[in-house]
Coordinates of C-alpha atoms and ligand atoms in Angstrom, one line a residue:
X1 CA -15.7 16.8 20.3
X2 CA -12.1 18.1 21.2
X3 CA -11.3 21.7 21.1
X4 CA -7.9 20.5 19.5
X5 CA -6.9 20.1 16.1
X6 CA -4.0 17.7 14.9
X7 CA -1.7 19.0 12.5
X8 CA 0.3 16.4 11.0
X9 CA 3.8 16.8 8.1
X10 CA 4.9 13.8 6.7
X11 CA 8.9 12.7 5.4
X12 CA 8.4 9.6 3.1
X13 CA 11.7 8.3 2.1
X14 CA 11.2 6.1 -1.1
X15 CA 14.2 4.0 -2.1
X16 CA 14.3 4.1 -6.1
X17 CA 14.4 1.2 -8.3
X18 CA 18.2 1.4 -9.6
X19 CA 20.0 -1.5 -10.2
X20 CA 22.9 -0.3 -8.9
X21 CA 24.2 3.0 -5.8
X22 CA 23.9 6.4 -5.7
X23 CA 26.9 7.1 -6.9
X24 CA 28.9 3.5 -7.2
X25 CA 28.2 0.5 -9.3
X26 CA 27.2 -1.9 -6.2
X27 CA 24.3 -3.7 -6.1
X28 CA 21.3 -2.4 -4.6
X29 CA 19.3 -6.2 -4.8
X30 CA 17.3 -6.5 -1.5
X31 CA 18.2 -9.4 1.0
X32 CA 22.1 -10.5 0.0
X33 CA 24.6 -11.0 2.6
X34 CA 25.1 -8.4 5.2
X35 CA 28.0 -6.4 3.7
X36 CA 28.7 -7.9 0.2
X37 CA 27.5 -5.0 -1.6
X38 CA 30.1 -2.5 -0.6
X39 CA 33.2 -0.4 -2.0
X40 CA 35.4 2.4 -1.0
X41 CA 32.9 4.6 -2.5
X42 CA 29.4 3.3 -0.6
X43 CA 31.8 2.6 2.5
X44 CA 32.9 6.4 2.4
X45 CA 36.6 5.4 2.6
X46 CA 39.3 8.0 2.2
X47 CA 39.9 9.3 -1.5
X48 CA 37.2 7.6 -2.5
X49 CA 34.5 10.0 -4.7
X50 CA 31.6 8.6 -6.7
X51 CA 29.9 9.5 -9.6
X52 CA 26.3 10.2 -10.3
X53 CA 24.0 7.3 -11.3
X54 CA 21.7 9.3 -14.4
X55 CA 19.0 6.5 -14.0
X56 CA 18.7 8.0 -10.5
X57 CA 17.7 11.5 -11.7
X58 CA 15.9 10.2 -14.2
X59 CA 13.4 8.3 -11.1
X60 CA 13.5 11.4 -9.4
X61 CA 12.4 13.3 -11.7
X62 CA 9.6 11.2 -12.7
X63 CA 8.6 10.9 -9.0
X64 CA 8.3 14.5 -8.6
X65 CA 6.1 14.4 -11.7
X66 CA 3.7 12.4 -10.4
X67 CA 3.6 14.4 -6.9
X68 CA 2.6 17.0 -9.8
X69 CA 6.0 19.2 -8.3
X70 CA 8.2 21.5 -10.4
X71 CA 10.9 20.6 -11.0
X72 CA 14.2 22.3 -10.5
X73 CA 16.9 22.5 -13.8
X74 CA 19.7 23.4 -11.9
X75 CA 19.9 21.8 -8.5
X76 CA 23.0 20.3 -6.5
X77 CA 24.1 17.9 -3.8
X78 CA 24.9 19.2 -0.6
X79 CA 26.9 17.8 2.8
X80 CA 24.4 16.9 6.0
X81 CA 27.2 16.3 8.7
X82 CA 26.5 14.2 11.5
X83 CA 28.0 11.4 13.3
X84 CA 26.9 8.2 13.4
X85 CA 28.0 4.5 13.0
X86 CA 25.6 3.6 10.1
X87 CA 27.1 7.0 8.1
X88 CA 30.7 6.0 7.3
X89 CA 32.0 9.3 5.5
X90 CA 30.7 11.7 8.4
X91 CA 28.0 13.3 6.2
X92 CA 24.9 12.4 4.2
X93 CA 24.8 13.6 0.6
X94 CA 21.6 15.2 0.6
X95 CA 19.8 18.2 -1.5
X96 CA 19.3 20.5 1.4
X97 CA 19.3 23.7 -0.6
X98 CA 17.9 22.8 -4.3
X99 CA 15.6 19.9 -4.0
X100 CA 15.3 18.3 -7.6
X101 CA 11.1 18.5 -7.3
X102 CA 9.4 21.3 -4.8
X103 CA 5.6 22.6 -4.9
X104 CA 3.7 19.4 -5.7
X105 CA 0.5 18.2 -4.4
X106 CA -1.7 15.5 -3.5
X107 CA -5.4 15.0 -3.6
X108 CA -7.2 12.5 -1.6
X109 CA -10.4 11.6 -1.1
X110 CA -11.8 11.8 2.5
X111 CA -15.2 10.7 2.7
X112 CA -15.9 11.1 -0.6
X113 CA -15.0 14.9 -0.6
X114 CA -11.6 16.1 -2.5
X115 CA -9.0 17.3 -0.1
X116 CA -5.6 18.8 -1.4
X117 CA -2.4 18.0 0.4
X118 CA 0.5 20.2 -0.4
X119 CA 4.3 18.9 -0.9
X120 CA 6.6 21.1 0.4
X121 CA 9.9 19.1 -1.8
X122 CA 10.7 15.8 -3.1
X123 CA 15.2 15.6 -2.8
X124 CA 17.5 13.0 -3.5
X125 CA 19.6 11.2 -0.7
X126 CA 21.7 8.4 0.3
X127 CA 21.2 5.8 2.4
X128 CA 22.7 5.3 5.3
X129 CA 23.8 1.7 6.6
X130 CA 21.5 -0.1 8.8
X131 CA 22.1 -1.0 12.5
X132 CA 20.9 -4.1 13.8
X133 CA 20.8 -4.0 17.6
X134 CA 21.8 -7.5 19.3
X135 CA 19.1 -7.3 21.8
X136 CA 16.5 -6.3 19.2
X137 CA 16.2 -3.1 20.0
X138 CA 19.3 0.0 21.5
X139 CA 18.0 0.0 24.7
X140 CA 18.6 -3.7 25.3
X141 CA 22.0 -4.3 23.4
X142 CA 25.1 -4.7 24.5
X143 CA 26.4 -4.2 20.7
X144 CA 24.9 -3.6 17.2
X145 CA 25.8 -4.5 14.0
X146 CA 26.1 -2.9 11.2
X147 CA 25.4 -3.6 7.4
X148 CA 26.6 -1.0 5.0
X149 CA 24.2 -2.8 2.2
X150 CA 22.1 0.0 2.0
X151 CA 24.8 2.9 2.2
X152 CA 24.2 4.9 -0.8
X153 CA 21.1 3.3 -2.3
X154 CA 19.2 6.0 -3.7
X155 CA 16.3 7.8 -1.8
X156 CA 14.0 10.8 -2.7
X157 CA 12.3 12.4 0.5
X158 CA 9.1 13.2 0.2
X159 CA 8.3 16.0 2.7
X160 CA 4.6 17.3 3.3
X161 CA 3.5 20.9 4.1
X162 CA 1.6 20.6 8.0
X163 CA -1.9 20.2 6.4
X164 CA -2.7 17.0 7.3
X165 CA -5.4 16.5 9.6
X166 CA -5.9 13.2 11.4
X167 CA -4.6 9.5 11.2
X168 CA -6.9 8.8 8.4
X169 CA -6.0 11.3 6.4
X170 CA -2.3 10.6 6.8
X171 CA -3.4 7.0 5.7
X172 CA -5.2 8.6 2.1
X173 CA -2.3 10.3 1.5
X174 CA 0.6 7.2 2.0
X175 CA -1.8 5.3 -0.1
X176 CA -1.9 7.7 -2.7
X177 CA 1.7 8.7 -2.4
X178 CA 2.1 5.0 -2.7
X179 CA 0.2 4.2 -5.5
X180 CA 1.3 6.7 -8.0
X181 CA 4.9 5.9 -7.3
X182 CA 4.0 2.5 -7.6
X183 CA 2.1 2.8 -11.4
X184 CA 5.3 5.1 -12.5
X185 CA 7.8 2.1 -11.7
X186 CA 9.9 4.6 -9.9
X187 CA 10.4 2.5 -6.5
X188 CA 8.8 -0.8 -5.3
X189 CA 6.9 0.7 -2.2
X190 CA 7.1 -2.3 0.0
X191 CA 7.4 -1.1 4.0
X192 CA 8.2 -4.6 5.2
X193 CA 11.3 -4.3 3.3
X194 CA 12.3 -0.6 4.1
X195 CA 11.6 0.5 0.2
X196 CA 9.3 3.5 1.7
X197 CA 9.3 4.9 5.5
X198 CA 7.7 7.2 6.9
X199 CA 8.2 9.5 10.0
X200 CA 5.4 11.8 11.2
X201 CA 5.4 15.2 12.8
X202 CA 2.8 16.3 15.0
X203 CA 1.4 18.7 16.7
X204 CA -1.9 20.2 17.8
X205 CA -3.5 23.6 18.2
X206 CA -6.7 25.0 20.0
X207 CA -9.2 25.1 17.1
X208 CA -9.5 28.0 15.0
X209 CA -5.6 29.5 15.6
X210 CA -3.7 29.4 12.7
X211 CA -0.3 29.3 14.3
X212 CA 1.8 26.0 14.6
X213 CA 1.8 23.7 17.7
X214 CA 5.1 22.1 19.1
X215 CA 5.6 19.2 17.1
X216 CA 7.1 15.9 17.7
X217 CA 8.4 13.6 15.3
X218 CA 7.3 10.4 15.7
X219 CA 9.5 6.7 14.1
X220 CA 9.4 3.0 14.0
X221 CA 5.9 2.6 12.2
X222 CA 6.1 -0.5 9.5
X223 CA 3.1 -0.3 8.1
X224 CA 0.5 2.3 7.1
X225 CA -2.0 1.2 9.4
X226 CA 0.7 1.8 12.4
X227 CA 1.1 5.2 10.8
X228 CA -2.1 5.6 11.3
X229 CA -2.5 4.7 14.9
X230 CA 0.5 6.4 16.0
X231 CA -0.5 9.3 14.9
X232 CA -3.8 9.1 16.9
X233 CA -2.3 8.3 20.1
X234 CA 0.8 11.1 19.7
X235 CA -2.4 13.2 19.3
X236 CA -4.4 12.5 22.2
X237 CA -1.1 12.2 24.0
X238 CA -0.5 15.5 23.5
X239 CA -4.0 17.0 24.5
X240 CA -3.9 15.3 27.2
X241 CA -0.5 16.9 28.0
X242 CA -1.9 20.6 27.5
X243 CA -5.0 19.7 29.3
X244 CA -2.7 19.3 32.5
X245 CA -1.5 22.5 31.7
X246 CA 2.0 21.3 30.9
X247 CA 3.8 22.0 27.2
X248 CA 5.1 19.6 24.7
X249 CA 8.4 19.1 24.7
X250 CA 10.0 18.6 20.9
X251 CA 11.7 15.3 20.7
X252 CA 11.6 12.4 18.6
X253 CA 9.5 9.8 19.8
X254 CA 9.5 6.4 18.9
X255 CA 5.9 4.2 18.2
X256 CA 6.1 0.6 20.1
X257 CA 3.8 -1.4 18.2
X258 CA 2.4 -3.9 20.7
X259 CA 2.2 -1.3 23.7
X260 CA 0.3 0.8 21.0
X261 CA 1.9 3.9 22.5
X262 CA 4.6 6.2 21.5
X263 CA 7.7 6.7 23.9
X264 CA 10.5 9.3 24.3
X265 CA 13.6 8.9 22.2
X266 CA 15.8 12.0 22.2
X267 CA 15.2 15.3 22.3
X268 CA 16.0 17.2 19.4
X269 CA 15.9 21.2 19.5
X270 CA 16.7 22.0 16.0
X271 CA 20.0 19.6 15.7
X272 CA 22.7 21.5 13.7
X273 CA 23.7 19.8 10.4
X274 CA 26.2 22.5 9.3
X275 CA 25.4 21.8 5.4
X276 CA 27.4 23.0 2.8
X277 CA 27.9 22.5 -0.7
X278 CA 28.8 19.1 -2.0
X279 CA 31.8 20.4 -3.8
X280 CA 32.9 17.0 -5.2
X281 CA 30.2 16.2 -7.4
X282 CA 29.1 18.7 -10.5
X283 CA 25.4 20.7 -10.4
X284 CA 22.8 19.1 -12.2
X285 CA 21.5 20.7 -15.5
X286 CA 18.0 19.4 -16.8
X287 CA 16.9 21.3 -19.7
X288 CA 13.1 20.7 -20.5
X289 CA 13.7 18.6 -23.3
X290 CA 15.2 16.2 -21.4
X291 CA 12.2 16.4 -18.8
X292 CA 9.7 16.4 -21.0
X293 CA 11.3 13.1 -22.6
X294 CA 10.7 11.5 -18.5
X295 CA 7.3 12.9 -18.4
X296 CA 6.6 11.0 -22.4
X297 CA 7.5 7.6 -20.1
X298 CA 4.8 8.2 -17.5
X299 CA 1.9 5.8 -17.9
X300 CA -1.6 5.6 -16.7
X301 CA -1.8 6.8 -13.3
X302 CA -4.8 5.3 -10.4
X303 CA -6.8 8.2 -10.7
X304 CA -7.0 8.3 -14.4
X305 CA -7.5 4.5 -14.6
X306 CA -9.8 4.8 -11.6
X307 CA -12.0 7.2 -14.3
X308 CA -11.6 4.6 -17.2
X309 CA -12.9 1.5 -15.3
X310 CA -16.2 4.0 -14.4
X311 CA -16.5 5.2 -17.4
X312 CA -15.9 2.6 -19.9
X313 CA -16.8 -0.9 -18.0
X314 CA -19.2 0.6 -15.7
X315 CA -17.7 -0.4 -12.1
X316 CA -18.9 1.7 -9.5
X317 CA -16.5 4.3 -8.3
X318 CA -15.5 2.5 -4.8
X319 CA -14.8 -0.3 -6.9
X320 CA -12.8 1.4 -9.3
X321 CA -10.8 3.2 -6.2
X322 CA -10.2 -0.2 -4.5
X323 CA -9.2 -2.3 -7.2
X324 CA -6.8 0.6 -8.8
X325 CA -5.3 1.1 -5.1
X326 CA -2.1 -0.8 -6.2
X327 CA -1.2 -1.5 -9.8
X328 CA -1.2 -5.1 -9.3
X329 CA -4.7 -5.6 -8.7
X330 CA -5.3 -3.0 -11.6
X331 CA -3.8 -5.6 -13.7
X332 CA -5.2 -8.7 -12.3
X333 CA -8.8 -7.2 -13.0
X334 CA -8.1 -6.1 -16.5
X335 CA -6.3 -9.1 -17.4
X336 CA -9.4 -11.0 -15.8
X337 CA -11.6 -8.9 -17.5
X338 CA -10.2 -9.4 -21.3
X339 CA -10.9 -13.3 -20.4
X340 CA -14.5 -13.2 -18.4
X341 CA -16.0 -9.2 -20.3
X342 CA -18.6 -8.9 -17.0
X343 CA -16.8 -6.2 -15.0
X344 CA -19.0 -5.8 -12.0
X345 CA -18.8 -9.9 -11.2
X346 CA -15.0 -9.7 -11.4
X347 CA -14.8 -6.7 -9.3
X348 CA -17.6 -8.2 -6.5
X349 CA -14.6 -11.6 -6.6
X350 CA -11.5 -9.3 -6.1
X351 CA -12.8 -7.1 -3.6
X352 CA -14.9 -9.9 -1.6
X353 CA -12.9 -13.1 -2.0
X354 CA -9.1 -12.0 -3.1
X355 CA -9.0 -9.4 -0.8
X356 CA -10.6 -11.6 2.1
X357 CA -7.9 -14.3 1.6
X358 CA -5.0 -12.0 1.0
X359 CA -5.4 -9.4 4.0
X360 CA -6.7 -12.7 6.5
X361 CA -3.2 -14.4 5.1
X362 CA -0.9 -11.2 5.4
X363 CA -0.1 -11.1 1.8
X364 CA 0.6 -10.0 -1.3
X365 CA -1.2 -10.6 -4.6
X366 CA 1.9 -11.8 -6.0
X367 CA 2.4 -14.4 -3.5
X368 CA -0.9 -16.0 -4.4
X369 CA -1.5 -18.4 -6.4
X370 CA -4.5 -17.8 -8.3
X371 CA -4.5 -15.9 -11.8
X372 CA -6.4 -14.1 -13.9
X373 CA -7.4 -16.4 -15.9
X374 CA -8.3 -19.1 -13.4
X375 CA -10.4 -16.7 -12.2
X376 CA -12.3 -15.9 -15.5
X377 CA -12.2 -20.1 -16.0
X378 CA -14.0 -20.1 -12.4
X379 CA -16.5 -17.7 -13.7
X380 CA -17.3 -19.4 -16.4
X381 CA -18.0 -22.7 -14.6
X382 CA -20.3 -20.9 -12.2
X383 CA -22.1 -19.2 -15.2
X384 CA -22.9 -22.2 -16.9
X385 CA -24.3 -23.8 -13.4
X386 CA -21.5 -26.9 -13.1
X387 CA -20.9 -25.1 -9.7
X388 CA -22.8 -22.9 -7.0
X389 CA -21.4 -19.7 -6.3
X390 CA -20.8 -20.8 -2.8
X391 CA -18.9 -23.7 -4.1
X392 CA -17.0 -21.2 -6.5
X393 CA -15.7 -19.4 -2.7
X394 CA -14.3 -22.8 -2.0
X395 CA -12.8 -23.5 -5.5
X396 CA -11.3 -19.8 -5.3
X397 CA -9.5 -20.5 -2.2
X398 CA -7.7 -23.8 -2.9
X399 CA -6.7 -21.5 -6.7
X400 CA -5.7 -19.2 -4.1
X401 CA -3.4 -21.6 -2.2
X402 CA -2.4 -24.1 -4.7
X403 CA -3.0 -22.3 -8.0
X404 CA -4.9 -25.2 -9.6
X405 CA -7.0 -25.6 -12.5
X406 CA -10.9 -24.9 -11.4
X407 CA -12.1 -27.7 -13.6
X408 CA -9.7 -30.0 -12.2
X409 CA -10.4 -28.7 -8.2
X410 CA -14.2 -29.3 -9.0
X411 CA -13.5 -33.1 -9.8
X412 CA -10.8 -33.7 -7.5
X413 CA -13.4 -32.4 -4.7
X414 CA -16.2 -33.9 -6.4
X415 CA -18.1 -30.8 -5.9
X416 CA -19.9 -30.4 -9.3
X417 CA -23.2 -29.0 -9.2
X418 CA -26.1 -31.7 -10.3
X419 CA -27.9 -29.6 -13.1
X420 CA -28.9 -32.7 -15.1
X421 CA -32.6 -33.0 -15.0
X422 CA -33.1 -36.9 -15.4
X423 CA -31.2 -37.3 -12.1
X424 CA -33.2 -34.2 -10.3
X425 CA -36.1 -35.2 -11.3
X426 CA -36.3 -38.9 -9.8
X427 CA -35.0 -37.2 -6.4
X428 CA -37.6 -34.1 -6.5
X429 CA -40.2 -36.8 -6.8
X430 CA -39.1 -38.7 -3.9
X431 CA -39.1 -35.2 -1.7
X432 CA -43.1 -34.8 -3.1
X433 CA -44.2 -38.0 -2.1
X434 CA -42.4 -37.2 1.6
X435 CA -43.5 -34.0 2.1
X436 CA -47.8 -34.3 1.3
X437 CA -48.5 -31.2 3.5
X438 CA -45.7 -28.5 2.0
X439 CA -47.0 -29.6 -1.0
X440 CA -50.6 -29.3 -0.1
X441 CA -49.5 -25.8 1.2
X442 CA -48.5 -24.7 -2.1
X443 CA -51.6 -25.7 -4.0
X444 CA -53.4 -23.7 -1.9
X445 CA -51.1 -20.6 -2.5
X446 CA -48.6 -20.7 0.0
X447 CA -45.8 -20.0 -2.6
X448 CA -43.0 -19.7 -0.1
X449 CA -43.8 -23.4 0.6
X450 CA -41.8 -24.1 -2.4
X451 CA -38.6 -22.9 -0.7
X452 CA -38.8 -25.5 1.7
X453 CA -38.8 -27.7 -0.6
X454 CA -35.9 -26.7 -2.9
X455 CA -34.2 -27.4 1.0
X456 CA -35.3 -31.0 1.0
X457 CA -33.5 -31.8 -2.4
X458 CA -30.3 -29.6 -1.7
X459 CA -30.1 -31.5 1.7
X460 CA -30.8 -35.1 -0.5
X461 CA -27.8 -33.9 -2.5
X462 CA -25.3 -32.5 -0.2
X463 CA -25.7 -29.3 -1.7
X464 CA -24.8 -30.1 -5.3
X465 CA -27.8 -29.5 -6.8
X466 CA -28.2 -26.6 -8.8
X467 CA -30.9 -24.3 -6.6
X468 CA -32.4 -22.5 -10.4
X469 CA -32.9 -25.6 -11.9
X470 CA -34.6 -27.4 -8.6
X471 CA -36.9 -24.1 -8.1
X472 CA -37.8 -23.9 -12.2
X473 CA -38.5 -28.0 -11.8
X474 CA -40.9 -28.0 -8.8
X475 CA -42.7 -25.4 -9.4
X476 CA -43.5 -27.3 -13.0
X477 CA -44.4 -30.7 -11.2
X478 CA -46.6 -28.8 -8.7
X479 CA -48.1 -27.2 -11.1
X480 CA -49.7 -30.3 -13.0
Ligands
ADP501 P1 12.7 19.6 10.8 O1 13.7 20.6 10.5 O2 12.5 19.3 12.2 O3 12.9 18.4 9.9 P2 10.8 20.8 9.0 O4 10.4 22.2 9.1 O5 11.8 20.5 7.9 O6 11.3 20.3 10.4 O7 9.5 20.0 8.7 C1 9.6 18.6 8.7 C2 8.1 18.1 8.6 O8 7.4 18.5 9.7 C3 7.3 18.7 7.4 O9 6.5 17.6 6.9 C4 6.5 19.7 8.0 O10 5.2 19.9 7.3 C5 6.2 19.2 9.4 N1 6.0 20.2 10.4 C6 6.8 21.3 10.7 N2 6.3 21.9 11.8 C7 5.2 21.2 12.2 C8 4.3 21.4 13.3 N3 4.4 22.4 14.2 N4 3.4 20.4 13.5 C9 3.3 19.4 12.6 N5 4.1 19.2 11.6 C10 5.1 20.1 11.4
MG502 MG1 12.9 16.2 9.9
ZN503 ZN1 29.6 0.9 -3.5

């Protein structure tokens, strides 16, 4: 279709779950009062030097395990100078030379076929503060604030060798990315709350040359799916820019979300960090022991629980991927499982109704109020015929919202399915005598006749008849 090809490099910075800095004892608890988690240290004040948090290293370390990376035993901090109100100190304590984790790799799945992605390094880094522009964005403020809450949280970058293909694919591979970080408890992944970012760097080529494109980096997405469409218009952007016979210009560009376009920044030709050597703070040593000891604390991860709910409950694969997407799920449908032991109707409820509700409602499974067990208690009530499965949608949503009881929904709603056969039977009779001609129409063979019927005492009811038992009745009463 295009005689271009994209070629995209992702950064991912992950902040790590740490209770407390980089390298001071503040708190790094999400949300608090802008500036009340600060010292000398964090606020880079004169004379001030910090010290290494372990549990840091320890998250880092485990995060470059599960980007399956090597991982370095004698790395160090260096300085990244630049200038810039939201970095206090003048510099940004970064791993420039000896990234703690280097030569990893992701696979994801692209149309069912295995593609590889390749991880160039995975380093620790500091936070900077954050700016909050009056006017909502530079452009249109008169001042900024700033909030040094998040100066010197902890942050591993995650940087991606240029083999990434197209939006999609950069969307497989934050979701991976995402997920195994995620099921190893090293970070809490959330975009909306700045936990991971991710910038994008892209370029294209003419197909079939190997050498790289100019590339521009591209900001500002807050979700994955923005990610995603960013990259696809930087793309076409820039074809459309080579078609005219111009050149792309490297710059940072930033993604404006409603426009659904990308827009000029800065320019930046190769900006000049002059790094050195973060004299202040010791090298770290791992020895192998001591890594091996993380890699003991790793536990199941989505592709290997993927495999287990194939193999031993028998979920189809897609199902398996989806609901092992995010750990939370994974444990929603295994806690639901031990409860309700029919894997494939538990897995047809998560994928079609939970997922419905939570992606039409923005949210996240933790904000709704539906459990497992309600949901194996909803099952149940289906199974045994006291409800319809169409009923059981509407009983699952007010779970959803409220987080009620199923029983008790069914009887506050009244919506209890009529299985009792005394009380059909006296109002199947009554739909007989009415309807002479479907019934002659059956007698004479016209077995889908019967269906209009069942209609006739589902509309008598309101729906709360049980179809099975009204379809197993008639056709007995016609039959005499
Ligand atoms: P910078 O110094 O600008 O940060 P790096 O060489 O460190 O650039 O690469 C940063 C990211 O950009 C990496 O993910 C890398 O894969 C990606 N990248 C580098 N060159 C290109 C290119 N020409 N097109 C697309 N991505 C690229
Ligand atoms: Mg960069
Ligand atoms: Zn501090």
């Amino acid at each position: 279709m295009s005689n271009y090809e994209a070629v995209i490099g992702l950064e991912v910075h992950v902040e790590l779950k740490t209770h407390t800095k980089l390298f001071c004892g503040c708190s790094t608890e999400f949300g608090k009062e802008p500036n009340t988690q600060v010292c000398p240290v964090c606020l880079g004040l004169p004379g001030s030097t910090g010290v290494l948090n372990k549990k840091v290293v320890e998250l880092a370390v485990k995060a470059g395990l599960v980007l399956n990376c090597k991982i370095g035993t004698y790395t160090w901090f260096d300085r990244k100078n630049y200038y810039y109100p939201d970095l206090p100190k003048g510099f940004q304590i970064s791993q420039v030379f000896r990234p703690i984790a280097y030569k990893g790799y992701l696979d994801i799945d692209i149309n069912g076929q295995n593609k590889r992605i390749n991880i160039t390094r995975a380093h620790i880094e500091e936070d900077p503060g954050k700016l909050i522009h009056s006017g909502g964005s530079i452009m249109t403020s008169h001042y900024s604030y700033v909030d040094y809450n998040r100066s010197g949280m902890p942050l591993i970058e995650i940087v991606s060798e240029p083999e990434i293909h197209s939006g999609e694919e950069a969307g497989a591979y934050l979701e991976k990315l995402k997920a195994n970080l995620e099921y190893a408890g090293v970070s809490d992944v959330k975009m909306e709350q700045g936990s991971l970012r991710c910038d994008a760097n892209v370029s294209v080529r003419p197909v079939g040359t190997t050498a790289l494109g100019t590339k521009t980096e591209i900001k500002n997405m807050n979700s994955f799916r923005a990610v995603q469409r960013a990259i696809e218009y930087e793309v076409e952007r820039q074809i459309e820019v080579l078609e005219d016979g111009d050149r792309v210009i490297q710059e940072t560009r930033g993604w404006d979300e409603n426009r659904g376009i990308t827009l000029s920044m800065r320019n930046k030709e190769n900006p000049d960090y002059r790094c050195f050597i973060e004299h202040e703070l010791p090298p770290i040593e791992l020895t192998p022991e001591w890594i091996a000891d993380v890699k003991g604390t790793i536990p199941e991860l989505p592709d290997a629980r993927r495999k287990r709910l194939v193999e031993e409950h028998g979920l189809p694969d897609y199902d398996a991927g989806v609901i092992t997407s995010s750990l939370a799920l994974a444990e929603f449908f295994d806690a639901a499982l031990k409860k309700y032991p029919d894997a494939k109707t538990i897995s047809n409820w998560i994928m079609g109704e939970l997922l419905r509700l939570l992606n039409a409602r923005n949210m996240e499974l933790s904000e709704a109020k539906i459990t497992p067990d309600g949901l194996a208690a909803l099952l149940e009530l289906i199974e045994k015929g006291s409800i319809s499965n169409k009923m059981g949608k509407e009983v699952f949503e007010v779970m959803f919202e409220e987080g009620k009881d199923p029983g008790q929904i069914v009887k506050e709603k009244g919506l209890s399915q009529i299985s009792d056969e005394g009380q059909l039977s006296r109002i199947i009779d009554e739909v007989i005598a009415k309807n002479p001609k479907s019934v002659a129409d059956f007698q004479s063979g016209k077995k889908q006749a019967v269906g209009f019927l069942v209609g006739q005492v589902m509309k008598a009811t309101k729906g709360q008849a049980n179809p099975g038992v009204v379809n197993a009745m008639l056709r007995e009463k016609l039959a005499q």
